[in-house]
Amino acid sequence: MGIQSIEEIVKAWNTSQDGLSKVEAKKRLERDGRNELKAVKPPTLGQRVFEQLKEPMTIILLVAMIVSTILREYSDVVIIASVILINLTVGLVQQGKAERALSALQKMSSPTALVRRGGVVEEVPSAELVVGDWVELEAGRIIPADLRLVETADLSVEESALTGESMPVQKDAKAEIKENAALGDRINMGFMSTIVTYGRGAGVVAGTGKGTEIGKISTMIESKEEELTPLQKRLADLGKILGIGTIIICVLLFGIAYLQKRDMVEMLMTAISLAVAAVPEGLPAIVTIVLAIGVQKMVKENSIVRRLPAVETLGAVSVVCTDKTGTLTQNVMSIRSVYQNQKMIRMNEASMEENEDLIRGMVLCCDASVEEDHRIGDPTELALVDMGIVLDVQKSKLEEIYPRVNERPFDSDRKLMTTVHQVEDGFVAYTKGAVDVLIDRCTSIESENDKRALTEEERKHILSAASQMSKQALRVLALAKREDKEVSEESLIFVGLVGMMDPPREEAKPAVERLRKAGVATVMITGDHRDTALAIARELGIAQQEDQCMTGQEVEEMDARELQARVETVRVFARVSPEHKVRIVEAFRASGKIVSMTGDGVNDAPSLKTADIGVAMGITGTDVAKSAADMILTDDNFTTIEKAVEEGRGIYHNIRKTVLFLLSSNLGEVVAMFVAIALGLPAPLLAVHILWVNLVTDTLPALALGTDGKPKGLMKKPPRDPKASLFADGGGFNIVLYGCLIAMGTLSAFYLVAKGILPSLKVYEIHKMTEILSMPETLMRAQTLAFSILALSQLMYATTMRDHEVSVFGSKLFSNRLMVFAIFLGIGAQVLVTEVPFFTQAFHTSPLSIQDWGIVIAVSLIPVVVHEMQVIVKRTFRNS
């Protein structure tokens, strides 16, 4: 970085001022490869199918299908295979974090470059550039590789997408830079994919392809593996528990069968039924559908979710890390303060009556233009034109009245720009530039009515005003004039100052406050300067104290453990590189936080992918950021994040209700089956019955629970613990309680049918009950009754799951139309499989009498009765 002369640079990269020869360029291209980024191949269809099939719940069903095939129970085989196929299809539809980020990075590189080879400047594809090539730069060109600049003439480069800095960077080939300087401070370098906005220059290629700064970002994106969301982890754990539980139950079952000297083939069929009962077959599909419905809701809130599981992750977010430029700010420079006649005022207080000369001079002394939707020019000068528009001063009309007749363009040595305009009584020359340079060239000052000599006291007052603006992180420009046709920048009349910055979005501050009340911390991570970042953070309520801000250099000097401790109190990270952003996100995650990272630039892509959920801006966001993100905000509005967090909390709340409902139902099936076998009774349910209940009777109520409305007060509670079990907060107790109630109701069918034949039968006379049920017709009727009680019990139980704290009759039952529809459809479907001959044959059922249906309804209401008793007890304890 300390190399100064062209000769030293040429020697360092083994080139010449005439550039490389074509022969040497070809050799280096063959040796180093093309100047492009190669995307990683996405997983094949076969690999994705394998990933789906290795899920524990799917493996259980596969084993059950194989055993059914061996036993020639082909109807069961078809049903189980259909279940697997449905879940597989739904799983494949889910979108992962595709590696399209890398292909988007490829698109950002310049298609061609002006290269000096053998002393001749020619245009070549940027992919063919090699280290040592001499590249010519001019305004409008995309820099095709990382360059060590050797010549700069007022060269400005737009680097916001790479560094996060909102202003174009003035480059200087002769600057000496520290070894570990931040990207934004390396002003003697040009970086691949950044855009030349002004001036010209030349540089020697110092890095190509993966060796560029953007290539390093590509490598970071590529190296990040997919991680499971909190819900996926809980469901994966659940799958393992169910798998282990199924094996244990089947082993116990065979042990009992051996002791009871039962038929082993019959036990295999029972084992299949138990395995099917233990697995909530519809759960993967239902969770996916609920997430998909949540995604559709979020589209209405201006957010597009690219990866379904990310929806519920939002509900657990405890830290929102966000870029500054374009995310919290508007990414448009805007005048904030005006100083004239020794008075400092806000821009909204300025007027043409009080500040006419300053506003007119600033608007005329710039090259930017704004015509309808076309904005051309440097962001600083565009801010000056916008200042005029706010006060109803159009630059084009102003130039018609005061035509430009002469000029002296801005250059980095003078740090000034001068334009001369014809006015009614002659000519006026306006000069704008850096305060410290311009003030030394002023001899007079313009007051409200006249001009007078500039005193030392007034000079100090002006510099003090400029310093005050700078402390507010404003970029300060000064304006002076001279009533002369000549382009002279001496003996000027001082007019005033303007201070500008990339302002915060108006909606960002209240969104930050609402997130704080919800227990979610907002952290700014930016490549911009410390003072600028802290000023914006203070204005938005993100941070107040100096010690709440860290720089990338400080991050660099800390190890992982020190950084993890420090991030607990820091809320602003300034002057950071893409690598620093990743480390900061990792530090938050290491401390147990669920992190959302928001950004729009290329420099944000690695941290977007590292975070638990990456959020990209849809309008200002680069393709790279969008491809690396889980969610895209279509309105670039920070408040949408807050709405998405609330939606995510609601979705998780509903998914948890769905999971608990399905597990209670499945536990009821397992307990009923296991207890019956352990007591020596026939199996109360066939595999086809269980599959019907799990897939048909349970599916719609589960979906209805998944699409329930959000409970009130979600954003007044802290985020949930991502490690918390699905069974926390009484979930496990309710699964066992209602699972056992459903099992008891199902088993009661055997006793009630047997008692109908033998009225003197006692509930403990298992041997007599077994004898009665040994008759095929009686067993079929008892199994049909058990099947129907199981199905309707679960339908009734679903109504209690909407809210454990509220009565079924007071929880606006009819407000969830899908639940009402599910209950009536479930009852109708159950009548269908027990009363229509075609279905009774397929499901091995027999028609039930009116009296039987009365029993089914009465027993099925037991979960509702118990729920109402729980509500009364809870209410009594709360009021006592």
Tab-separated table of N, CA, C and O in Angstrom, residues 3 16 71-72 161 196 282 375 430 442 455 554 604 623 659 672 689 691 710 836 848:
chain	number	residue	atom	x	y	z
A	3	ILE	N	3.500	1.840	-1.822
A	3	ILE	CA	4.157	2.091	-3.106
A	3	ILE	C	3.677	3.429	-3.653
A	3	ILE	O	2.499	3.727	-3.652
A	16	SER	N	4.501	-3.162	-17.558
A	16	SER	CA	5.170	-1.965	-18.066
A	16	SER	C	4.121	-0.904	-18.333
A	16	SER	O	2.924	-1.178	-18.334
A	71	LEU	N	-46.055	-58.508	3.609
A	71	LEU	CA	-47.275	-59.178	4.073
A	71	LEU	C	-48.415	-59.105	3.048
A	71	LEU	O	-49.526	-59.551	3.328
A	72	ARG	N	-48.119	-58.503	1.898
A	72	ARG	CA	-49.090	-58.381	0.795
A	72	ARG	C	-50.343	-57.586	1.184
A	72	ARG	O	-51.427	-57.849	0.687
A	161	ALA	N	-22.341	0.121	-2.840
A	161	ALA	CA	-22.781	-1.277	-2.825
A	161	ALA	C	-21.738	-2.188	-2.201
A	161	ALA	O	-22.062	-3.219	-1.621
A	196	VAL	N	-17.266	4.300	-11.936
A	196	VAL	CA	-16.607	5.601	-12.047
A	196	VAL	C	-17.690	6.650	-12.326
A	196	VAL	O	-18.395	6.569	-13.331
A	282	GLY	N	-49.340	-36.011	8.415
A	282	GLY	CA	-49.681	-34.747	7.759
A	282	GLY	C	-48.867	-33.563	8.242
A	282	GLY	O	-48.944	-32.481	7.654
A	375	ARG	N	-32.449	11.666	-12.921
A	375	ARG	CA	-31.531	12.345	-12.014
A	375	ARG	C	-30.107	12.058	-12.480
A	375	ARG	O	-29.663	10.903	-12.460
A	430	TYR	N	-19.943	32.391	-9.323
A	430	TYR	CA	-20.181	31.663	-8.066
A	430	TYR	C	-19.110	30.594	-7.900
A	430	TYR	O	-18.817	29.843	-8.847
A	442	CYS	N	-11.649	34.463	0.618
A	442	CYS	CA	-12.684	35.491	0.774
A	442	CYS	C	-12.117	36.720	1.488
A	442	CYS	O	-11.430	36.600	2.511
A	455	THR	N	-14.224	40.316	8.632
A	455	THR	CA	-13.371	40.469	9.817
A	455	THR	C	-12.904	39.111	10.318
A	455	THR	O	-13.469	38.068	9.985
A	554	GLU	N	-11.366	-1.751	15.471
A	554	GLU	CA	-11.482	-2.312	16.828
A	554	GLU	C	-11.976	-3.753	16.780
A	554	GLU	O	-11.528	-4.599	17.556
A	604	ASP	N	-23.144	-6.548	1.956
A	604	ASP	CA	-24.024	-7.136	2.972
A	604	ASP	C	-24.284	-8.629	2.731
A	604	ASP	O	-24.758	-9.325	3.632
A	623	ASP	N	-28.824	-7.328	-6.792
A	623	ASP	CA	-29.224	-8.712	-7.040
A	623	ASP	C	-28.496	-9.664	-6.108
A	623	ASP	O	-29.043	-10.685	-5.688
A	659	VAL	N	-48.934	-28.355	15.982
A	659	VAL	CA	-48.077	-29.490	16.374
A	659	VAL	C	-48.616	-30.167	17.628
A	659	VAL	O	-48.715	-31.395	17.695
A	672	ALA	N	-54.063	-45.950	22.914
A	672	ALA	CA	-55.207	-46.853	22.710
A	672	ALA	C	-54.740	-48.199	22.164
A	672	ALA	O	-55.158	-49.269	22.637
A	689	HIS	N	-57.402	-47.114	9.282
A	689	HIS	CA	-58.187	-46.187	10.108
A	689	HIS	C	-57.314	-45.026	10.581
A	689	HIS	O	-57.718	-43.857	10.528
A	691	LEU	N	-54.446	-43.965	9.359
A	691	LEU	CA	-54.028	-43.104	8.256
A	691	LEU	C	-55.156	-42.157	7.843
A	691	LEU	O	-54.929	-40.987	7.541
A	710	LYS	N	-53.807	-13.733	14.863
A	710	LYS	CA	-52.734	-13.500	15.830
A	710	LYS	C	-53.326	-13.103	17.175
A	710	LYS	O	-54.239	-12.271	17.230
A	836	VAL	N	-71.415	-45.762	3.765
A	836	VAL	CA	-71.479	-46.035	2.319
A	836	VAL	C	-70.767	-47.355	2.020
A	836	VAL	O	-69.596	-47.521	2.381
A	848	LEU	N	-73.196	-47.881	11.558
A	848	LEU	CA	-73.542	-47.651	12.964
A	848	LEU	C	-75.006	-47.212	13.070
A	848	LEU	O	-75.530	-46.536	12.182
